[in-house]
PDB file of C-alpha atoms in Angstrom:
ATOM      1  CA  ASP A 257     183.447 179.807 285.716  1.00  0.00           C
ATOM      2  CA  ILE A 258     185.369 182.809 287.040  1.00  0.00           C
ATOM      3  CA  VAL A 259     183.475 184.289 289.976  1.00  0.00           C
ATOM      4  CA  MET A 260     183.585 188.075 290.331  1.00  0.00           C
ATOM      5  CA  THR A 261     183.044 189.497 293.812  1.00  0.00           C
ATOM      6  CA  GLN A 262     182.647 193.214 294.448  1.00  0.00           C
ATOM      7  CA  SER A 263     182.923 195.123 297.685  1.00  0.00           C
ATOM      8  CA  PRO A 264     181.147 196.878 299.162  1.00  0.00           C
ATOM      9  CA  ASP A 265     177.615 196.115 297.981  1.00  0.00           C
ATOM     10  CA  SER A 266     176.668 199.731 298.588  1.00  0.00           C
ATOM     11  CA  LEU A 267     178.553 202.909 299.309  1.00  0.00           C
ATOM     12  CA  ALA A 268     177.525 206.437 300.293  1.00  0.00           C
ATOM     13  CA  VAL A 269     180.034 209.198 299.605  1.00  0.00           C
ATOM     14  CA  SER A 270     179.752 212.955 299.968  1.00  0.00           C
ATOM     15  CA  LEU A 271     179.858 214.991 296.766  1.00  0.00           C
ATOM     16  CA  GLY A 272     183.447 215.971 296.020  1.00  0.00           C
ATOM     17  CA  GLU A 273     184.856 213.067 297.996  1.00  0.00           C
ATOM     18  CA  ARG A 274     186.606 209.928 296.747  1.00  0.00           C
ATOM     19  CA  ALA A 275     184.734 206.703 296.058  1.00  0.00           C
ATOM     20  CA  THR A 276     186.500 203.363 295.841  1.00  0.00           C
ATOM     21  CA  ILE A 277     184.981 200.078 294.665  1.00  0.00           C
ATOM     22  CA  ASN A 278     186.808 196.769 294.720  1.00  0.00           C
ATOM     23  CA  CYS A 279     186.473 193.718 292.515  1.00  0.00           C
ATOM     24  CA  LYS A 280     188.096 190.339 293.019  1.00  0.00           C
ATOM     25  CA  SER A 281     188.160 187.504 290.501  1.00  0.00           C
ATOM     26  CA  SER A 282     188.418 183.844 291.497  1.00  0.00           C
ATOM     27  CA  GLN A 283     191.135 183.343 288.860  1.00  0.00           C
ATOM     28  CA  SER A 284     193.622 185.648 287.211  1.00  0.00           C
ATOM     29  CA  VAL A 285     192.302 187.571 284.216  1.00  0.00           C
ATOM     30  CA  PHE A 286     195.764 188.646 283.098  1.00  0.00           C
ATOM     31  CA  TYR A 287     196.749 187.656 279.568  1.00  0.00           C
ATOM     32  CA  SER A 288     200.526 187.343 279.577  1.00  0.00           C
ATOM     33  CA  SER A 289     200.712 187.191 275.779  1.00  0.00           C
ATOM     34  CA  ASN A 290     199.680 190.849 275.469  1.00  0.00           C
ATOM     35  CA  ASN A 291     200.182 192.060 279.040  1.00  0.00           C
ATOM     36  CA  LYS A 292     196.545 192.986 279.511  1.00  0.00           C
ATOM     37  CA  ASN A 293     193.991 192.346 282.217  1.00  0.00           C
ATOM     38  CA  TYR A 294     190.664 191.445 280.663  1.00  0.00           C
ATOM     39  CA  LEU A 295     188.624 193.356 283.219  1.00  0.00           C
ATOM     40  CA  ALA A 296     186.015 196.020 282.497  1.00  0.00           C
ATOM     41  CA  TRP A 297     183.959 198.365 284.630  1.00  0.00           C
ATOM     42  CA  TYR A 298     180.437 199.483 283.743  1.00  0.00           C
ATOM     43  CA  GLN A 299     178.154 202.190 285.100  1.00  0.00           C
ATOM     44  CA  GLN A 300     174.411 201.621 285.132  1.00  0.00           C
ATOM     45  CA  LYS A 301     171.995 204.395 286.011  1.00  0.00           C
ATOM     46  CA  PRO A 302     168.346 203.638 286.861  1.00  0.00           C
ATOM     47  CA  GLY A 303     166.341 202.662 283.801  1.00  0.00           C
ATOM     48  CA  GLN A 304     169.424 202.653 281.554  1.00  0.00           C
ATOM     49  CA  SER A 305     171.639 199.991 280.081  1.00  0.00           C
ATOM     50  CA  PRO A 306     175.192 199.543 281.350  1.00  0.00           C
ATOM     51  CA  LYS A 307     177.833 201.900 280.005  1.00  0.00           C
ATOM     52  CA  LEU A 308     181.466 200.850 279.547  1.00  0.00           C
ATOM     53  CA  ILE A 309     183.741 203.185 281.496  1.00  0.00           C
ATOM     54  CA  ILE A 310     187.000 201.258 281.947  1.00  0.00           C
ATOM     55  CA  TYR A 311     188.551 198.373 279.989  1.00  0.00           C
ATOM     56  CA  TRP A 312     191.826 196.457 280.323  1.00  0.00           C
ATOM     57  CA  ALA A 313     191.439 197.265 284.022  1.00  0.00           C
ATOM     58  CA  ALA A 314     192.807 200.792 283.686  1.00  0.00           C
ATOM     59  CA  THR A 315     191.975 202.272 280.262  1.00  0.00           C
ATOM     60  CA  ARG A 316     189.212 204.856 280.232  1.00  0.00           C
ATOM     61  CA  GLU A 317     186.662 204.542 277.471  1.00  0.00           C
ATOM     62  CA  SER A 318     186.488 207.564 275.170  1.00  0.00           C
ATOM     63  CA  GLY A 319     184.468 210.399 276.682  1.00  0.00           C
ATOM     64  CA  VAL A 320     184.656 209.152 280.262  1.00  0.00           C
ATOM     65  CA  PRO A 321     185.742 211.909 282.687  1.00  0.00           C
ATOM     66  CA  ASP A 322     189.249 211.574 284.079  1.00  0.00           C
ATOM     67  CA  ARG A 323     187.920 211.475 287.645  1.00  0.00           C
ATOM     68  CA  PHE A 324     187.262 207.784 286.890  1.00  0.00           C
ATOM     69  CA  SER A 325     190.296 205.539 287.132  1.00  0.00           C
ATOM     70  CA  GLY A 326     190.893 201.802 287.307  1.00  0.00           C
ATOM     71  CA  SER A 327     193.779 199.887 288.778  1.00  0.00           C
ATOM     72  CA  GLY A 328     194.886 196.401 289.727  1.00  0.00           C
ATOM     73  CA  SER A 329     196.138 193.262 288.059  1.00  0.00           C
ATOM     74  CA  GLY A 330     195.654 189.524 288.189  1.00  0.00           C
ATOM     75  CA  THR A 331     192.749 188.996 290.551  1.00  0.00           C
ATOM     76  CA  ASP A 332     192.336 192.287 292.458  1.00  0.00           C
ATOM     77  CA  PHE A 333     190.990 195.449 290.917  1.00  0.00           C
ATOM     78  CA  THR A 334     189.764 198.860 292.001  1.00  0.00           C
ATOM     79  CA  LEU A 335     187.557 201.537 290.455  1.00  0.00           C
ATOM     80  CA  THR A 336     188.138 204.988 291.902  1.00  0.00           C
ATOM     81  CA  ILE A 337     186.100 208.133 291.407  1.00  0.00           C
ATOM     82  CA  SER A 338     188.371 210.892 292.627  1.00  0.00           C
ATOM     83  CA  SER A 339     185.703 213.521 293.294  1.00  0.00           C
ATOM     84  CA  LEU A 340     182.121 212.282 293.289  1.00  0.00           C
ATOM     85  CA  GLN A 341     179.682 214.273 291.181  1.00  0.00           C
ATOM     86  CA  ALA A 342     175.903 214.017 291.406  1.00  0.00           C
ATOM     87  CA  GLU A 343     175.752 212.388 287.970  1.00  0.00           C
ATOM     88  CA  ASP A 344     178.002 209.541 289.152  1.00  0.00           C
ATOM     89  CA  VAL A 345     175.267 208.083 291.351  1.00  0.00           C
ATOM     90  CA  ALA A 346     174.709 204.663 289.793  1.00  0.00           C
ATOM     91  CA  VAL A 347     175.385 200.959 290.142  1.00  0.00           C
ATOM     92  CA  TYR A 348     178.876 199.889 289.076  1.00  0.00           C
ATOM     93  CA  PHE A 349     179.727 196.401 287.798  1.00  0.00           C
ATOM     94  CA  CYS A 350     183.013 194.732 287.052  1.00  0.00           C
ATOM     95  CA  GLN A 351     183.221 192.075 284.350  1.00  0.00           C
ATOM     96  CA  GLN A 352     185.857 189.631 283.246  1.00  0.00           C
ATOM     97  CA  TYR A 353     186.130 188.865 279.555  1.00  0.00           C
ATOM     98  CA  TYR A 354     189.224 186.719 279.895  1.00  0.00           C
ATOM     99  CA  SER A 355     187.392 183.443 279.484  1.00  0.00           C
ATOM    100  CA  SER A 356     183.965 182.170 278.574  1.00  0.00           C
ATOM    101  CA  PRO A 357     181.485 182.328 280.154  1.00  0.00           C
ATOM    102  CA  TYR A 358     182.051 186.033 280.685  1.00  0.00           C
ATOM    103  CA  THR A 359     180.961 186.910 284.211  1.00  0.00           C
ATOM    104  CA  PHE A 360     179.955 190.011 286.119  1.00  0.00           C
ATOM    105  CA  GLY A 361     180.227 191.171 289.698  1.00  0.00           C
ATOM    106  CA  GLN A 362     177.060 191.554 291.731  1.00  0.00           C
ATOM    107  CA  GLY A 363     177.210 195.348 291.487  1.00  0.00           C
ATOM    108  CA  THR A 364     177.969 198.177 293.902  1.00  0.00           C
ATOM    109  CA  LYS A 365     175.322 200.816 294.455  1.00  0.00           C
ATOM    110  CA  LEU A 366     176.957 204.220 294.812  1.00  0.00           C
ATOM    111  CA  GLU A 367     174.915 206.960 296.450  1.00  0.00           C
ATOM    112  CA  SER A 368     175.643 210.465 297.590  1.00  0.00           C
ATOM    113  CA  LYS A 369     175.676 211.144 301.289  1.00  0.00           C
TER     114      LYS A 369
ATOM    115  CA  GLN B 238     176.785 206.397 265.761  1.00  0.00           C
ATOM    116  CA  VAL B 239     176.070 202.688 266.153  1.00  0.00           C
ATOM    117  CA  GLN B 240     172.879 201.861 268.029  1.00  0.00           C
ATOM    118  CA  LEU B 241     171.327 198.571 269.036  1.00  0.00           C
ATOM    119  CA  GLN B 242     167.620 197.920 269.480  1.00  0.00           C
ATOM    120  CA  GLU B 243     166.113 194.773 270.956  1.00  0.00           C
ATOM    121  CA  SER B 244     162.668 193.642 269.862  1.00  0.00           C
ATOM    122  CA  GLY B 245     160.374 190.765 270.680  1.00  0.00           C
ATOM    123  CA  PRO B 246     157.475 189.679 272.880  1.00  0.00           C
ATOM    124  CA  GLY B 247     157.424 190.930 276.442  1.00  0.00           C
ATOM    125  CA  LEU B 248     155.480 187.907 277.676  1.00  0.00           C
ATOM    126  CA  VAL B 249     156.240 184.258 276.992  1.00  0.00           C
ATOM    127  CA  LYS B 250     154.430 181.221 278.366  1.00  0.00           C
ATOM    128  CA  PRO B 251     156.308 178.564 280.330  1.00  0.00           C
ATOM    129  CA  SER B 252     157.762 175.761 278.176  1.00  0.00           C
ATOM    130  CA  GLU B 253     157.620 177.947 275.048  1.00  0.00           C
ATOM    131  CA  THR B 254     160.483 179.574 273.140  1.00  0.00           C
ATOM    132  CA  LEU B 255     161.683 183.101 273.813  1.00  0.00           C
ATOM    133  CA  SER B 256     162.718 184.861 270.591  1.00  0.00           C
ATOM    134  CA  LEU B 257     164.385 188.256 270.467  1.00  0.00           C
ATOM    135  CA  SER B 258     166.081 190.219 267.722  1.00  0.00           C
ATOM    136  CA  CYS B 259     168.698 192.946 267.915  1.00  0.00           C
ATOM    137  CA  THR B 260     168.885 195.411 265.053  1.00  0.00           C
ATOM    138  CA  VAL B 261     172.188 197.190 264.472  1.00  0.00           C
ATOM    139  CA  SER B 262     171.865 200.677 263.003  1.00  0.00           C
ATOM    140  CA  GLY B 263     174.547 203.182 262.057  1.00  0.00           C
ATOM    141  CA  GLY B 264     177.163 200.546 261.369  1.00  0.00           C
ATOM    142  CA  SER B 265     177.869 197.088 260.065  1.00  0.00           C
ATOM    143  CA  ILE B 266     177.504 193.794 261.873  1.00  0.00           C
ATOM    144  CA  SER B 267     180.750 192.618 260.269  1.00  0.00           C
ATOM    145  CA  GLY B 268     184.000 192.507 262.204  1.00  0.00           C
ATOM    146  CA  TYR B 269     182.580 192.407 265.709  1.00  0.00           C
ATOM    147  CA  SER B 270     181.228 189.964 268.250  1.00  0.00           C
ATOM    148  CA  TRP B 271     177.601 190.382 269.192  1.00  0.00           C
ATOM    149  CA  HIS B 272     176.355 189.311 272.593  1.00  0.00           C
ATOM    150  CA  TRP B 273     173.218 188.637 274.565  1.00  0.00           C
ATOM    151  CA  ILE B 274     173.198 189.368 278.288  1.00  0.00           C
ATOM    152  CA  ARG B 275     170.311 189.237 280.738  1.00  0.00           C
ATOM    153  CA  GLN B 276     169.558 190.664 284.153  1.00  0.00           C
ATOM    154  CA  PRO B 277     166.926 188.881 286.253  1.00  0.00           C
ATOM    155  CA  PRO B 278     165.151 191.142 288.757  1.00  0.00           C
ATOM    156  CA  GLY B 279     167.443 191.816 291.703  1.00  0.00           C
ATOM    157  CA  LYS B 280     170.252 189.634 290.338  1.00  0.00           C
ATOM    158  CA  ARG B 281     173.548 190.193 288.611  1.00  0.00           C
ATOM    159  CA  LEU B 282     174.058 190.395 284.887  1.00  0.00           C
ATOM    160  CA  GLU B 283     174.357 186.996 283.206  1.00  0.00           C
ATOM    161  CA  TRP B 284     176.126 186.473 279.906  1.00  0.00           C
ATOM    162  CA  ILE B 285     174.059 184.268 277.578  1.00  0.00           C
ATOM    163  CA  GLY B 286     176.299 183.912 274.556  1.00  0.00           C
ATOM    164  CA  ASP B 287     177.737 185.547 271.501  1.00  0.00           C
ATOM    165  CA  MET B 288     178.073 185.353 267.767  1.00  0.00           C
ATOM    166  CA  TYR B 289     181.000 186.579 265.743  1.00  0.00           C
ATOM    167  CA  SER B 290     180.062 188.181 262.453  1.00  0.00           C
ATOM    168  CA  SER B 291     181.480 185.119 260.661  1.00  0.00           C
ATOM    169  CA  GLY B 292     178.678 183.129 262.261  1.00  0.00           C
ATOM    170  CA  SER B 293     180.655 181.241 264.919  1.00  0.00           C
ATOM    171  CA  THR B 294     178.907 181.089 268.269  1.00  0.00           C
ATOM    172  CA  ASN B 295     179.770 180.613 271.923  1.00  0.00           C
ATOM    173  CA  TYR B 296     177.245 179.936 274.683  1.00  0.00           C
ATOM    174  CA  ASN B 297     177.094 179.957 278.461  1.00  0.00           C
ATOM    175  CA  PRO B 298     177.228 176.272 279.482  1.00  0.00           C
ATOM    176  CA  SER B 299     174.422 176.908 281.958  1.00  0.00           C
ATOM    177  CA  LEU B 300     172.106 177.625 279.012  1.00  0.00           C
ATOM    178  CA  MET B 301     173.788 175.753 276.177  1.00  0.00           C
ATOM    179  CA  ASN B 302     171.105 173.102 275.807  1.00  0.00           C
ATOM    180  CA  ARG B 303     168.422 175.712 275.248  1.00  0.00           C
ATOM    181  CA  VAL B 304     170.016 178.674 273.478  1.00  0.00           C
ATOM    182  CA  THR B 305     170.689 179.553 269.852  1.00  0.00           C
ATOM    183  CA  ILE B 306     172.174 182.815 268.589  1.00  0.00           C
ATOM    184  CA  SER B 307     172.114 183.524 264.879  1.00  0.00           C
ATOM    185  CA  GLY B 308     172.657 186.451 262.565  1.00  0.00           C
ATOM    186  CA  ASP B 309     171.316 187.937 259.363  1.00  0.00           C
ATOM    187  CA  THR B 310     173.916 190.208 257.811  1.00  0.00           C
ATOM    188  CA  SER B 311     171.494 191.308 255.076  1.00  0.00           C
ATOM    189  CA  LYS B 312     169.218 192.782 257.757  1.00  0.00           C
ATOM    190  CA  ASN B 313     172.073 193.813 260.086  1.00  0.00           C
ATOM    191  CA  GLN B 314     170.384 191.817 262.824  1.00  0.00           C
ATOM    192  CA  PHE B 315     171.197 189.026 265.226  1.00  0.00           C
ATOM    193  CA  SER B 316     168.764 186.954 267.197  1.00  0.00           C
ATOM    194  CA  LEU B 317     168.356 184.964 270.392  1.00  0.00           C
ATOM    195  CA  GLN B 318     166.195 181.890 270.830  1.00  0.00           C
ATOM    196  CA  LEU B 319     165.808 180.342 274.276  1.00  0.00           C
ATOM    197  CA  LYS B 320     163.767 177.153 274.412  1.00  0.00           C
ATOM    198  CA  SER B 321     161.655 175.646 277.192  1.00  0.00           C
ATOM    199  CA  VAL B 322     161.528 178.783 279.288  1.00  0.00           C
ATOM    200  CA  THR B 323     160.548 178.899 282.944  1.00  0.00           C
ATOM    201  CA  ALA B 324     159.938 181.715 285.411  1.00  0.00           C
ATOM    202  CA  ALA B 325     163.702 181.720 286.061  1.00  0.00           C
ATOM    203  CA  ASP B 326     164.182 183.138 282.562  1.00  0.00           C
ATOM    204  CA  THR B 327     162.262 186.301 283.449  1.00  0.00           C
ATOM    205  CA  ALA B 328     164.745 189.137 282.987  1.00  0.00           C
ATOM    206  CA  VAL B 329     165.729 192.262 281.117  1.00  0.00           C
ATOM    207  CA  TYR B 330     167.504 191.046 277.988  1.00  0.00           C
ATOM    208  CA  TYR B 331     170.248 193.167 276.446  1.00  0.00           C
ATOM    209  CA  CYS B 332     172.149 192.874 273.213  1.00  0.00           C
ATOM    210  CA  ALA B 333     175.645 194.329 273.123  1.00  0.00           C
ATOM    211  CA  ARG B 334     178.672 194.722 270.880  1.00  0.00           C
ATOM    212  CA  GLU B 335     182.148 193.562 271.845  1.00  0.00           C
ATOM    213  CA  MET B 336     184.783 195.891 270.497  1.00  0.00           C
ATOM    214  CA  PHE B 337     188.360 194.872 269.636  1.00  0.00           C
ATOM    215  CA  ASP B 338     191.527 196.886 269.257  1.00  0.00           C
ATOM    216  CA  TYR B 339     193.735 196.781 266.152  1.00  0.00           C
ATOM    217  CA  ASN B 340     195.551 193.732 267.557  1.00  0.00           C
ATOM    218  CA  GLY B 341     192.313 191.858 268.109  1.00  0.00           C
ATOM    219  CA  ALA B 342     192.280 192.271 271.876  1.00  0.00           C
ATOM    220  CA  GLY B 343     188.786 192.629 273.271  1.00  0.00           C
ATOM    221  CA  ILE B 344     187.928 195.774 275.193  1.00  0.00           C
ATOM    222  CA  GLY B 345     184.545 194.733 276.582  1.00  0.00           C
ATOM    223  CA  PHE B 346     181.012 195.625 275.593  1.00  0.00           C
ATOM    224  CA  ASP B 347     181.150 199.163 274.271  1.00  0.00           C
ATOM    225  CA  ILE B 348     177.604 199.488 272.944  1.00  0.00           C
ATOM    226  CA  TRP B 349     174.432 198.138 274.538  1.00  0.00           C
ATOM    227  CA  GLY B 350     170.802 198.135 273.522  1.00  0.00           C
ATOM    228  CA  GLN B 351     168.278 199.722 275.852  1.00  0.00           C
ATOM    229  CA  GLY B 352     167.132 196.300 277.032  1.00  0.00           C
ATOM    230  CA  THR B 353     163.779 194.586 276.824  1.00  0.00           C
ATOM    231  CA  MET B 354     161.891 193.057 279.736  1.00  0.00           C
ATOM    232  CA  VAL B 355     160.692 189.516 279.129  1.00  0.00           C
ATOM    233  CA  THR B 356     158.330 187.907 281.611  1.00  0.00           C
ATOM    234  CA  VAL B 357     157.673 184.183 281.609  1.00  0.00           C
ATOM    235  CA  SER B 358     154.180 183.555 282.874  1.00  0.00           C
ATOM    236  CA  SER B 359     151.031 181.743 281.900  1.00  0.00           C
TER     237      SER B 359
END
């Protein structure tokens, strides 16, 4: 199985400041045949189901604010929120869907300082 | 828009079978992969398995001996059965849709149900 490891486990950022969450996979999730990284980011607010915000490591899902961006390739990935808003407080997960079984990171709890 | 709704018992006895259904509304079950994922209290999300609309299935090896995912296109539903449950199967269970682009490349799970808590206890 591909193991997904996020850092940090929790993060407190002032409103308006940048938040950065890292995700590392134990194997590459890059598909050379179509040049895509099979890595997604999800946002989960308390009492809600996860919401897809980034796929292919860097493509924003429709309707997601452009303050959210994803980067990285191969085994190292980053989710960046350029200017934290109050509504961004949530737990963020990365997920690889390169190979079965699909696996998730342990989550990063993002709070406002 | 497409919505998913899980349904099933919230309490299951140890050694019995957990059975959940996911009803797809606002769209067709055809042409997508449909997944079950669970989240035990305080733990990370765990992928259980999926079913393509053609009926082909794929399971997490850690659960393969106990899990069956099936679909009913006439009802626009797909279901999860997990046999011989123990307390370790206590979790919030989610159904989700895997979306693909026009080239067939997966983009992840774009629609999730609200989740249903299942407790295994006598």
